[in-house]
Coordinates of C-alpha atoms and ligand atoms in Angstrom, one line a residue:
M1 CA -0.5 -30.5 35.2
S2 CA -3.1 -28.3 33.7
G3 CA -2.4 -24.6 33.0
V4 CA -5.0 -22.4 34.6
A5 CA -6.5 -19.1 33.5
V6 CA -8.3 -17.0 35.9
V7 CA -10.8 -14.6 34.3
G8 CA -11.7 -11.7 36.7
A9 CA -8.9 -10.0 38.6
G10 CA -10.8 -9.0 41.5
A11 CA -10.3 -10.2 45.1
W12 CA -11.5 -13.7 44.5
G13 CA -9.9 -14.2 41.1
T14 CA -6.4 -12.9 42.5
A15 CA -6.7 -15.2 45.6
L16 CA -7.7 -18.2 43.3
A17 CA -4.8 -17.4 41.0
N18 CA -2.4 -17.7 43.9
V19 CA -4.0 -20.9 45.0
A20 CA -3.6 -22.4 41.5
A21 CA 0.0 -21.3 41.4
D22 CA 0.6 -22.6 44.9
A23 CA -0.9 -26.0 43.9
S24 CA 1.2 -26.7 40.9
A25 CA 4.2 -25.4 38.9
A26 CA 1.9 -25.3 35.8
P27 CA 1.4 -21.8 34.4
V28 CA -1.3 -19.5 35.8
T29 CA -2.7 -16.5 34.0
L30 CA -4.7 -13.9 35.8
I31 CA -6.9 -12.0 33.1
G32 CA -8.4 -8.6 33.9
R33 CA -10.2 -6.2 31.6
D34 CA -8.3 -3.1 32.3
A35 CA -4.7 -3.2 30.6
A36 CA -3.4 -0.3 32.7
A37 CA -4.5 -2.1 36.0
M38 CA -3.2 -5.4 34.9
A39 CA 0.2 -3.8 34.0
T40 CA 0.3 -2.2 37.5
I41 CA -0.3 -5.5 39.1
A42 CA 2.4 -7.2 36.9
A43 CA 4.9 -4.5 37.9
A44 CA 4.0 -4.4 41.7
R45 CA 3.5 -8.1 42.0
E46 CA 0.4 -7.2 44.1
N47 CA -3.3 -6.4 43.4
A48 CA -3.3 -3.3 45.6
R49 CA -6.9 -2.3 44.7
Y50 CA -8.6 -5.7 45.6
L51 CA -6.0 -7.6 47.9
P52 CA -3.6 -5.0 49.2
G53 CA -0.6 -6.5 51.0
A54 CA -0.9 -9.9 49.3
P55 CA 2.0 -10.7 47.2
L56 CA 1.2 -12.2 43.8
N57 CA 2.6 -15.7 43.5
P58 CA 5.6 -15.4 41.1
H59 CA 4.1 -18.0 38.8
V60 CA 1.0 -15.8 38.1
T61 CA 1.1 -13.8 34.9
P62 CA -1.3 -10.8 34.8
T63 CA -2.7 -9.7 31.6
A64 CA -5.6 -8.0 30.0
A65 CA -5.5 -10.2 26.9
L66 CA -8.6 -12.5 27.1
D67 CA -7.0 -14.5 24.2
A68 CA -4.7 -15.8 26.9
V69 CA -7.4 -18.3 27.9
A70 CA -6.5 -20.3 24.7
G71 CA -3.4 -21.7 26.6
A72 CA -5.4 -23.1 29.5
E73 CA -6.9 -26.4 30.2
I74 CA -8.8 -24.9 33.2
V75 CA -10.6 -21.5 33.2
L76 CA -11.8 -20.2 36.6
L77 CA -14.5 -17.6 35.7
V78 CA -14.5 -15.2 38.7
T79 CA -16.6 -12.2 37.6
P80 CA -19.7 -11.1 39.4
T81 CA -22.9 -13.3 38.6
Q82 CA -24.6 -10.6 36.5
T83 CA -21.6 -10.4 34.1
L84 CA -21.2 -14.2 33.7
R85 CA -23.3 -14.7 30.6
A86 CA -21.5 -11.8 28.6
V87 CA -18.1 -12.9 29.7
A88 CA -18.7 -16.4 28.9
A89 CA -19.8 -15.4 25.4
E90 CA -16.4 -13.6 24.9
L91 CA -14.7 -16.8 26.2
A92 CA -16.5 -19.3 23.9
P93 CA -14.5 -18.7 20.7
R94 CA -11.2 -18.4 22.6
L95 CA -11.3 -21.7 24.7
K96 CA -9.0 -24.5 24.1
A97 CA -10.7 -27.6 23.0
G98 CA -11.5 -29.8 25.9
A99 CA -11.0 -27.0 28.5
A100 CA -13.1 -27.0 31.6
V101 CA -14.8 -23.8 32.9
V102 CA -15.3 -23.4 36.5
A103 CA -17.8 -20.8 37.8
C104 CA -16.7 -19.2 41.0
A105 CA -19.5 -16.6 41.2
K106 CA -22.3 -16.7 43.8
G107 CA -25.7 -15.4 42.8
V108 CA -28.8 -15.6 40.6
E109 CA -28.9 -13.9 37.2
R110 CA -31.5 -11.2 37.0
G111 CA -34.0 -11.5 34.2
A112 CA -33.5 -15.3 33.6
N113 CA -33.5 -15.9 37.3
A114 CA -30.8 -18.5 36.6
L115 CA -28.0 -20.0 38.8
P116 CA -24.4 -19.9 37.3
P117 CA -24.4 -23.4 36.0
E118 CA -27.6 -22.8 34.0
V119 CA -26.2 -19.6 32.7
L120 CA -22.9 -21.2 31.6
A121 CA -24.5 -24.3 30.1
E122 CA -26.5 -21.9 27.8
A123 CA -23.5 -19.6 27.1
L124 CA -21.0 -22.3 26.7
P125 CA -22.8 -25.4 25.1
G126 CA -20.7 -28.5 25.1
V127 CA -18.0 -27.1 27.4
A128 CA -17.2 -29.1 30.5
L129 CA -18.5 -27.1 33.4
A130 CA -17.9 -27.0 37.2
L131 CA -18.7 -24.8 40.1
L132 CA -16.5 -23.7 43.0
S133 CA -18.2 -22.2 46.2
G134 CA -18.1 -22.3 50.0
P135 CA -17.0 -20.5 53.1
S136 CA -13.9 -18.7 51.8
F137 CA -13.0 -15.0 52.2
A138 CA -10.4 -14.1 49.6
D139 CA -8.2 -12.4 52.4
D140 CA -8.2 -15.6 54.4
V141 CA -7.3 -17.8 51.4
V142 CA -4.5 -15.5 50.0
R143 CA -3.0 -15.5 53.6
G144 CA -2.9 -19.3 53.5
L145 CA -5.5 -19.7 56.3
P146 CA -7.3 -23.1 56.3
T147 CA -10.2 -23.0 54.0
A148 CA -12.6 -25.7 52.8
V149 CA -14.7 -25.2 49.7
T150 CA -16.9 -27.4 47.5
L151 CA -16.1 -28.1 43.8
A152 CA -19.0 -29.5 41.9
A153 CA -19.3 -30.9 38.6
S154 CA -22.0 -33.3 37.1
D155 CA -19.2 -35.6 36.2
E156 CA -17.5 -36.7 39.5
T157 CA -14.3 -37.5 37.6
L158 CA -14.0 -34.0 36.5
A159 CA -14.7 -32.6 40.0
A160 CA -12.0 -34.8 41.4
R161 CA -9.6 -33.8 38.8
L162 CA -10.2 -30.1 39.3
A163 CA -10.2 -30.5 43.1
A164 CA -6.8 -32.2 42.8
R165 CA -5.4 -29.4 40.5
L166 CA -6.4 -26.7 43.0
A167 CA -5.8 -28.3 46.4
T168 CA -3.1 -27.0 48.6
R169 CA -2.1 -27.7 52.3
S170 CA -4.5 -24.9 53.3
F171 CA -7.1 -24.7 50.5
R172 CA -9.2 -27.9 50.5
P173 CA -11.8 -28.5 47.8
Y174 CA -14.4 -31.2 48.6
T175 CA -16.2 -32.6 45.6
S176 CA -19.8 -32.9 44.7
T177 CA -22.1 -33.7 41.8
D178 CA -24.8 -31.5 43.1
M179 CA -24.2 -28.3 41.1
T180 CA -27.7 -26.9 41.7
G181 CA -27.4 -27.3 45.5
V182 CA -23.9 -25.8 45.5
A183 CA -25.0 -22.9 43.4
L184 CA -28.1 -22.3 45.4
G185 CA -26.3 -22.2 48.7
G186 CA -23.8 -19.6 47.4
A187 CA -26.6 -17.5 46.0
A188 CA -29.0 -17.5 48.9
K189 CA -26.3 -17.0 51.7
N190 CA -25.4 -13.7 50.2
V191 CA -29.0 -12.4 50.4
L192 CA -29.4 -13.8 54.0
A193 CA -26.1 -12.2 55.0
I194 CA -27.7 -8.8 54.2
A195 CA -30.6 -9.6 56.6
A196 CA -28.2 -10.7 59.3
G197 CA -26.2 -7.5 58.9
A198 CA -29.3 -5.3 59.0
A199 CA -30.4 -7.0 62.2
E200 CA -27.0 -6.3 63.8
G201 CA -27.1 -2.8 62.4
R202 CA -30.4 -2.2 64.1
G203 CA -29.0 -3.4 67.4
L204 CA -31.4 -6.4 67.5
G205 CA -28.7 -8.6 69.1
A206 CA -27.1 -11.9 68.6
S207 CA -30.2 -13.9 69.2
A208 CA -31.9 -12.2 66.3
V209 CA -29.0 -12.9 64.0
A210 CA -29.1 -16.5 65.1
A211 CA -32.9 -16.8 64.4
L212 CA -32.3 -15.2 61.0
I213 CA -29.7 -17.7 60.1
A214 CA -31.8 -20.7 61.2
R215 CA -35.0 -19.5 59.6
G216 CA -32.9 -18.4 56.5
F217 CA -31.5 -21.9 56.3
A218 CA -35.0 -23.2 56.3
E219 CA -35.8 -21.0 53.4
L220 CA -32.8 -22.3 51.6
A221 CA -33.8 -26.0 52.4
R222 CA -37.4 -25.2 51.0
L223 CA -36.2 -23.9 47.8
G224 CA -33.5 -26.5 47.5
A225 CA -36.1 -29.3 47.8
A226 CA -38.1 -27.7 45.0
L227 CA -35.1 -27.5 42.8
G228 CA -33.8 -31.1 43.4
A229 CA -30.9 -30.1 45.5
R230 CA -29.5 -32.7 48.0
P231 CA -30.1 -31.9 51.6
E232 CA -26.5 -32.9 52.5
T233 CA -25.3 -30.2 50.0
L234 CA -27.4 -27.5 51.7
S235 CA -26.1 -28.5 55.1
G236 CA -22.6 -28.7 53.9
L237 CA -19.8 -26.3 53.2
S238 CA -21.4 -24.4 50.3
G239 CA -24.7 -24.0 52.1
L240 CA -24.8 -23.8 55.9
G241 CA -21.0 -23.4 56.0
D242 CA -21.0 -20.3 53.8
L243 CA -24.2 -19.0 55.4
V244 CA -22.6 -19.0 58.9
L245 CA -19.4 -17.5 57.6
T246 CA -21.1 -14.6 55.7
A247 CA -24.0 -13.9 58.1
T248 CA -21.7 -13.5 61.0
S249 CA -18.7 -11.6 59.7
P250 CA -18.3 -7.9 59.0
K251 CA -15.6 -9.1 56.6
S252 CA -18.5 -10.0 54.4
R253 CA -19.6 -7.3 51.9
N254 CA -23.1 -8.5 52.0
F255 CA -23.2 -8.4 55.8
A256 CA -21.5 -5.1 55.8
L257 CA -24.2 -3.8 53.3
G258 CA -26.9 -5.0 55.5
R259 CA -25.3 -3.4 58.6
A260 CA -25.1 -0.1 56.9
L261 CA -28.7 -0.2 55.9
G262 CA -29.7 -1.2 59.5
R263 CA -27.7 1.8 60.8
G264 CA -29.1 4.1 58.2
E265 CA -25.7 4.7 56.7
P266 CA -24.8 5.0 53.0
A267 CA -24.2 1.7 51.3
P268 CA -20.6 0.7 51.0
A269 CA -19.2 0.9 47.4
K270 CA -17.9 -2.7 47.5
L271 CA -19.6 -5.5 45.5
A272 CA -22.5 -7.0 47.4
E273 CA -23.8 -9.8 45.2
G274 CA -26.8 -10.4 47.4
A275 CA -28.2 -7.0 46.6
A276 CA -28.4 -7.8 42.8
T277 CA -29.4 -11.4 43.4
A278 CA -32.3 -10.9 46.0
S279 CA -35.2 -10.2 43.6
A280 CA -34.0 -12.8 41.3
L281 CA -33.7 -15.4 44.0
V282 CA -37.3 -14.5 45.1
A283 CA -38.5 -14.7 41.6
L284 CA -36.9 -18.2 41.2
A285 CA -38.7 -19.3 44.4
D286 CA -42.0 -17.8 43.2
A287 CA -41.8 -19.9 40.0
H288 CA -41.5 -23.0 42.1
G289 CA -44.2 -21.9 44.7
V290 CA -41.7 -21.5 47.5
E291 CA -42.0 -18.6 49.9
L292 CA -38.8 -16.9 51.1
P293 CA -40.0 -14.4 53.7
I294 CA -36.4 -13.2 54.8
S295 CA -35.2 -13.1 51.2
R296 CA -38.3 -11.2 50.1
A297 CA -37.8 -8.7 52.9
V298 CA -34.2 -8.2 51.8
A299 CA -35.3 -7.7 48.1
A300 CA -37.8 -5.0 49.1
V301 CA -35.3 -3.2 51.3
V302 CA -32.5 -3.1 48.8
A303 CA -35.0 -2.0 46.2
G304 CA -35.9 0.9 48.4
R305 CA -39.6 -0.1 48.6
V306 CA -39.5 -0.4 52.4
S307 CA -37.3 0.5 55.3
V308 CA -35.2 -1.9 57.3
A309 CA -37.5 -1.1 60.4
E310 CA -40.7 -1.8 58.2
A311 CA -39.1 -5.1 57.0
I312 CA -38.4 -6.2 60.5
E313 CA -41.9 -5.4 61.8
K314 CA -43.3 -7.3 58.9
L315 CA -41.2 -10.3 59.6
L316 CA -42.1 -10.2 63.4
A317 CA -45.8 -10.0 62.6
R318 CA -45.8 -13.2 60.6
P319 CA -48.0 -16.0 62.0
L320 CA -46.3 -18.6 64.1
K321 CA -46.2 -22.1 62.6
A322 CA -44.3 -25.4 62.8
E323 CA -40.6 -24.9 62.7
A324 CA -39.9 -27.5 59.9
Ligands
NDP401 N1 -14.2 -11.8 47.7 C1 -14.4 -13.0 48.2 O1 -13.9 -13.1 49.4 C2 -15.2 -14.0 47.6 C3 -16.0 -13.7 46.4 N2 -16.6 -14.8 45.8 C4 -17.5 -14.5 44.7 O2 -16.6 -14.2 43.5 C5 -17.3 -13.3 42.6 C6 -16.4 -12.2 42.3 O3 -16.2 -11.5 43.5 P1 -15.0 -10.7 43.9 O4 -13.7 -11.1 43.2 O5 -14.9 -10.5 45.4 O6 -15.3 -9.2 43.3 P2 -14.4 -8.0 43.2 O7 -15.4 -6.7 43.1 O8 -13.4 -7.9 44.1 O9 -13.9 -8.2 41.6 C7 -14.7 -8.3 40.5 C8 -13.8 -8.4 39.3 O10 -14.6 -8.7 38.2 C9 -14.3 -7.8 37.2 N3 -15.5 -7.6 36.3 C10 -16.6 -7.0 36.5 N4 -17.4 -7.0 35.5 C11 -16.6 -7.6 34.4 C12 -16.9 -7.7 33.1 N5 -18.1 -7.5 32.6 N6 -15.8 -8.2 32.4 C13 -14.7 -8.6 33.0 N7 -14.4 -8.5 34.2 C14 -15.5 -7.9 35.0 C15 -13.9 -6.5 37.8 O11 -13.1 -5.8 36.9 P3 -12.7 -4.3 37.2 O12 -11.7 -4.4 38.4 O13 -12.1 -3.8 35.9 O14 -13.9 -3.5 37.7 C16 -13.2 -7.1 39.1 O15 -11.8 -7.3 38.7 C17 -18.6 -12.9 43.2 O16 -19.7 -13.7 42.8 C18 -18.4 -13.3 44.7 O17 -19.6 -13.7 45.5 C19 -16.6 -16.0 46.2 C20 -15.8 -16.3 47.3 C21 -15.1 -15.4 48.0
13P402 O1 -18.5 -15.5 49.4 C1 -17.8 -15.1 50.3 C2 -17.3 -15.9 51.4 O2 -17.6 -17.2 51.3 C3 -17.5 -13.6 50.3 O3 -18.6 -13.0 51.0 P1 -19.1 -11.5 50.6 O4 -19.2 -11.6 49.1 O5 -20.3 -11.3 51.3 O6 -18.0 -10.6 50.9

């Protein structure tokens, strides 16, 4: 079976390293950028900073040596969206011939307003690319709780091979060839989760959160149609599935950020991809003539241009129209 290297030793990278090691006896390397931190993980057999209490699978080798990717047929790229291009550039000269790179981040790159597949296609020309996304909290996955995700590649044979390599009894990758749709769902849900959290933080109630999820999904569907995404992708695991998970759970860092903003509390220090993605998602939509009222409101709030209260009032003042 194929050796796997995981680049990015955060919560999701660590969880996926355990998944890859649980799925096969082939070697798994977990690559971080801080040598001291990786040595600590190797000694403790636990990533105490990002996944405390989760034993590292004994077949996972932590290291800070990026050259270790050279031994892998499959590279899972699990650093935040805004770092993908730079990290991929570092990977390019080190990759084994024929290796596949799987983007596992969820967002839109600022500046280029590009989804992860586009970023990697530019940074890694000629490399076999795939994308992994879907409703999957790292904490649930590392505890072996049932999780279903989407593994997309333009080549369905590659998607099936990668899914088979990563599948375990509890981690179930469904395959797709719609990389745009899968990437868009993962990016948009993080932004919409901030809105849902803000609504809860303001005490607007479950009905308001449900309305934001439904109308937010309508935004996703409009932008997806403009980008050529398949409707069934957006209504599947990586779209609606991840939106429901992330927009209804305080375990979500994006939801938690929104809730703090809604309560007028300081923003949590944890990564919230939706905050960096919001303006880029709106810019991507604007370039295709698609209006995203909720995502635009989130972008304005996280940029500090308006308060949560002002954003809510603006959304409530919007003219009523046909639902679809
Ligand atoms: N956490 C989750 O439940 C899930 C997360 N995801 C997605 O996975 C991606 C990563 O998220 P997650 O693992 O949670 O984030 P974390 O904040 O837990 O970890 C991010 C990791 O990326 C590393 N990193 C950051 N910048 C760089 C860089 N320039 N070069 C190399 N490494 C870098 C960090 O290194 P350092 O520790 O040295 O700062 C850290 O180890 C996100 O796009 C997220 O949306 C997807 C599904 C589930
Ligand atoms: O992507 C995730 C669940 O699918 C993790 O969500 P957060 O990044 O909001 O914590």
